């Protein structure tokens, strides 16, 4: 790992929540968060998080045990996340767009002792609690929308019952801090363990030194807090510099995004916006696209999938603001390869973030020359410890000091890197990984479907869309809309195939394996 001057590493005792609260002691009255229902000051954030820490410990949740966070982006999210960290308890932040089956698996896999959820998500969580072969001891609900089930308690009421915990748990930089779930090639997510020090490093190396965030910024992220990208954008980075954050519980449609850009929440307009290419494309196509003069943007960030050069150029032409495109991962917590303000080369992912080393390797592990495609490996201080309960995948991904990204890249003559695709068959659609296997397995459950194969295809904007090739059973019938609805009913909505083509047979090897590369070549021809 390349050292970076003037960064003091965390001490032997380091609790990330306590670190943030100490940094902002002199900003107690300043607004930390603004959501649709009001604002939360830095002082109130620290107090409420310490109250939650005391409440969790008093209820019998012990240090290093897990608490599932299934919450929309509201002010209670950072209170819950930081409160758990403060107590030395491990928050497990999960995607709010999944199914009851997904949550049942995560409850069992993490063995969460408590759940903190938003009232609007309580119905799907209750289904998961019924399905899970694991009993949760405590159910805490933020902003209940209905009468609470027996044994549940409202978050506000719980906080009122407890005084703030006087002292943070004396965790070490390498102690487990929190989990995020990373998509798996078989459709089951992988529990990725991050330490208390990992978010410190991403803030120091990327948030401060690449993006140049300051306490004068107002940050707004379309990517939600449960994503590694969103967690950095809307918690780690802004709280590390004393900035303010706008949170949005609803889907980041162009209209919802523009409302915040134009000061729809208490006349506060963001200066830094964090998005993904799909969102930028939707905004540029919207008839409600605002004029440059009506926004306060000074900088935009993009990650989640490669940003097409044409999108970046059109956005900058309209707003006069650069989009800083980069790549990160759940395993590395945030961006490690990025363009820089004032040094943007659209069509590339930019240069290594200082503090991270990048290597491109061939199939035998050897280095590849500039201009040749290789597998991307990263060496940096924010790498996760492992995947929980998955030794095989852990060994494959975390190889000593190096983390295997699963991406293919080309190094250019100027030292920048250009994305060349995924190393496996995983697809990244709207910034979220989609497993072809999971979609295929769902399609073949339809009574008319014999076989299915799923690939990613580029649309007119250069963004990835899911396409399914389907072989129907002899004499059976089904329409594209029917199969799309079938998948939507069984998986998270973003996973359904946007395109379906019916074939009489799928290309296969002599042993019967589907040759997806032939389907991809067919689309490219």
GROMACS .gro file of N, CA and C in nm, residues 1-10 16 19 197-213 236-237 240-241 324 332-341 351-357 378-383:
model
  171
    1UNK      N    1   0.085  -0.120   0.000
    1UNK     CA    2   0.000   0.000   0.000
    1UNK      C    3   0.088   0.124   0.000
    2UNK      N    4   0.062   0.215  -0.093
    2UNK     CA    5   0.137   0.340  -0.101
    2UNK      C    6   0.100   0.431   0.016
    3UNK      N    7   0.197   0.474   0.097
    3UNK     CA    8   0.163   0.561   0.211
    3UNK      C    9   0.125   0.701   0.163
    4UNK      N   10   0.042   0.768   0.240
    4UNK     CA   11   0.001   0.905   0.211
    4UNK      C   12   0.047   0.993   0.326
    5UNK      N   13   0.120   1.098   0.294
    5UNK     CA   14   0.176   1.184   0.398
    5UNK      C   15   0.067   1.258   0.475
    6UNK      N   16   0.097   1.287   0.599
    6UNK     CA   17   0.015   1.373   0.684
    6UNK      C   18  -0.119   1.310   0.724
    7UNK      N   19  -0.131   1.180   0.719
    7UNK     CA   20  -0.252   1.113   0.769
    7UNK      C   21  -0.212   1.033   0.892
    8UNK      N   22  -0.270   1.068   1.005
    8UNK     CA   23  -0.242   0.999   1.131
    8UNK      C   24  -0.330   0.874   1.138
    9UNK      N   25  -0.273   0.755   1.145
    9UNK     CA   26  -0.356   0.634   1.154
    9UNK      C   27  -0.430   0.629   1.287
   10UNK      N   28  -0.541   0.558   1.293
   10UNK     CA   29  -0.615   0.546   1.419
   10UNK      C   30  -0.528   0.485   1.529
   16UNK      N   31  -1.532   0.432   1.567
   16UNK     CA   32  -1.558   0.527   1.459
   16UNK      C   33  -1.669   0.626   1.495
   19UNK      N   34  -1.523   0.877   1.720
   19UNK     CA   35  -1.434   0.962   1.639
   19UNK      C   36  -1.512   1.075   1.574
  197UNK      N   37  -1.197   0.106   1.154
  197UNK     CA   38  -1.102   0.195   1.086
  197UNK      C   39  -1.132   0.213   0.938
  198UNK      N   40  -1.202   0.119   0.875
  198UNK     CA   41  -1.220   0.126   0.730
  198UNK      C   42  -1.288   0.255   0.683
  199UNK      N   43  -1.398   0.298   0.746
  199UNK     CA   44  -1.459   0.424   0.700
  199UNK      C   45  -1.370   0.545   0.727
  200UNK      N   46  -1.286   0.538   0.830
  200UNK     CA   47  -1.190   0.646   0.855
  200UNK      C   48  -1.099   0.663   0.735
  201UNK      N   49  -1.049   0.552   0.682
  201UNK     CA   50  -0.955   0.561   0.569
  201UNK      C   51  -1.024   0.611   0.442
  202UNK      N   52  -1.146   0.568   0.417
  202UNK     CA   53  -1.213   0.616   0.295
  202UNK      C   54  -1.238   0.766   0.302
  203UNK      N   55  -1.271   0.815   0.421
  203UNK     CA   56  -1.293   0.960   0.437
  203UNK      C   57  -1.164   1.037   0.418
  204UNK      N   58  -1.056   0.990   0.478
  204UNK     CA   59  -0.928   1.061   0.469
  204UNK      C   60  -0.872   1.058   0.327
  205UNK      N   61  -0.879   0.943   0.262
  205UNK     CA   62  -0.812   0.926   0.133
  205UNK      C   63  -0.896   0.976   0.016
  206UNK      N   64  -1.027   0.955   0.023
  206UNK     CA   65  -1.110   0.992  -0.092
  206UNK      C   66  -1.198   1.114  -0.066
  207UNK      N   67  -1.276   1.109   0.042
  207UNK     CA   68  -1.368   1.219   0.069
  207UNK      C   69  -1.299   1.352   0.084
  208UNK      N   70  -1.188   1.355   0.157
  208UNK     CA   71  -1.116   1.480   0.181
  208UNK      C   72  -1.016   1.512   0.070
  209UNK      N   73  -0.933   1.414   0.033
  209UNK     CA   74  -0.819   1.444  -0.053
  209UNK      C   75  -0.848   1.435  -0.202
  210UNK      N   76  -0.951   1.365  -0.242
  210UNK     CA   77  -0.987   1.361  -0.384
  210UNK      C   78  -1.107   1.453  -0.411
  211UNK      N   79  -1.217   1.431  -0.340
  211UNK     CA   80  -1.335   1.514  -0.363
  211UNK      C   81  -1.321   1.653  -0.303
  212UNK      N   82  -1.238   1.666  -0.201
  212UNK     CA   83  -1.217   1.797  -0.141
  212UNK      C   84  -1.338   1.850  -0.066
  213UNK      N   85  -1.413   1.763   0.000
  213UNK     CA   86  -1.530   1.807   0.076
  213UNK      C   87  -1.488   1.889   0.196
  236UNK      N   88  -2.013   0.887   0.619
  236UNK     CA   89  -1.869   0.890   0.650
  236UNK      C   90  -1.802   1.020   0.608
  237UNK      N   91  -1.820   1.059   0.482
  237UNK     CA   92  -1.749   1.177   0.431
  237UNK      C   93  -1.799   1.308   0.492
  240UNK      N   94  -1.721   1.352   0.859
  240UNK     CA   95  -1.577   1.364   0.886
  240UNK      C   96  -1.525   1.505   0.864
  241UNK      N   97  -1.603   1.589   0.794
  241UNK     CA   98  -1.560   1.728   0.772
  241UNK      C   99  -1.658   1.829   0.832
  324UNK      N  100  -1.735   1.345  -1.130
  324UNK     CA  101  -1.614   1.272  -1.094
  324UNK      C  102  -1.647   1.124  -1.089
  332UNK      N  103  -1.419  -0.306  -0.075
  332UNK     CA  104  -1.321  -0.200  -0.045
  332UNK      C  105  -1.387  -0.080   0.022
  333UNK      N  106  -1.517  -0.084   0.040
  333UNK     CA  107  -1.600   0.013   0.109
  333UNK      C  108  -1.632   0.137   0.027
  334UNK      N  109  -1.535   0.190  -0.046
  334UNK     CA  110  -1.567   0.305  -0.130
  334UNK      C  111  -1.471   0.310  -0.248
  335UNK      N  112  -1.462   0.427  -0.310
  335UNK     CA  113  -1.390   0.443  -0.436
  335UNK      C  114  -1.238   0.435  -0.417
  336UNK      N  115  -1.171   0.360  -0.503
  336UNK     CA  116  -1.026   0.346  -0.499
  336UNK      C  117  -0.960   0.383  -0.632
  337UNK      N  118  -1.040   0.406  -0.734
  337UNK     CA  119  -0.991   0.444  -0.867
  337UNK      C  120  -1.086   0.551  -0.917
  338UNK      N  121  -1.032   0.671  -0.950
  338UNK     CA  122  -1.125   0.781  -0.973
  338UNK      C  123  -1.063   0.893  -1.057
  339UNK      N  124  -1.149   0.962  -1.129
  339UNK     CA  125  -1.113   1.092  -1.186
  339UNK      C  126  -1.101   1.191  -1.071
  340UNK      N  127  -1.049   1.309  -1.099
  340UNK     CA  128  -1.029   1.411  -0.995
  340UNK      C  129  -1.091   1.543  -1.039
  341UNK      N  130  -1.136   1.625  -0.946
  341UNK     CA  131  -1.180   1.759  -0.983
  341UNK      C  132  -1.069   1.833  -1.057
  351UNK      N  133  -0.768   0.763  -1.221
  351UNK     CA  134  -0.639   0.721  -1.169
  351UNK      C  135  -0.654   0.665  -1.027
  352UNK      N  136  -0.556   0.586  -0.980
  352UNK     CA  137  -0.565   0.532  -0.844
  352UNK      C  138  -0.579   0.642  -0.739
  353UNK      N  139  -0.666   0.621  -0.644
  353UNK     CA  140  -0.678   0.713  -0.531
  353UNK      C  141  -0.551   0.699  -0.447
  354UNK      N  142  -0.486   0.810  -0.410
  354UNK     CA  143  -0.366   0.801  -0.326
  354UNK      C  144  -0.392   0.718  -0.201
  355UNK      N  145  -0.301   0.625  -0.174
  355UNK     CA  146  -0.320   0.533  -0.062
  355UNK      C  147  -0.363   0.394  -0.107
  356UNK      N  148  -0.399   0.382  -0.236
  356UNK     CA  149  -0.439   0.254  -0.292
  356UNK      C  150  -0.346   0.217  -0.408
  357UNK      N  151  -0.303   0.093  -0.412
  357UNK     CA  152  -0.225   0.041  -0.525
  357UNK      C  153  -0.317  -0.042  -0.612
  378UNK      N  154  -0.676  -0.467  -0.595
  378UNK     CA  155  -0.656  -0.345  -0.518
  378UNK      C  156  -0.586  -0.378  -0.387
  379UNK      N  157  -0.491  -0.293  -0.349
  379UNK     CA  158  -0.427  -0.302  -0.217
  379UNK      C  159  -0.451  -0.168  -0.148
  380UNK      N  160  -0.529  -0.170  -0.040
  380UNK     CA  161  -0.559  -0.046   0.030
  380UNK      C  162  -0.608  -0.073   0.171
  381UNK      N  163  -0.610   0.030   0.257
  381UNK     CA  164  -0.638   0.011   0.399
  381UNK      C  165  -0.784  -0.011   0.434
  382UNK      N  166  -0.877   0.003   0.337
  382UNK     CA  167  -1.020  -0.007   0.369
  382UNK      C  168  -1.081  -0.142   0.330
  383UNK      N  169  -0.997  -0.240   0.298
  383UNK     CA  170  -1.049  -0.371   0.258
  383UNK      C  171  -1.122  -0.439   0.372
   0.00000   0.00000   0.00000
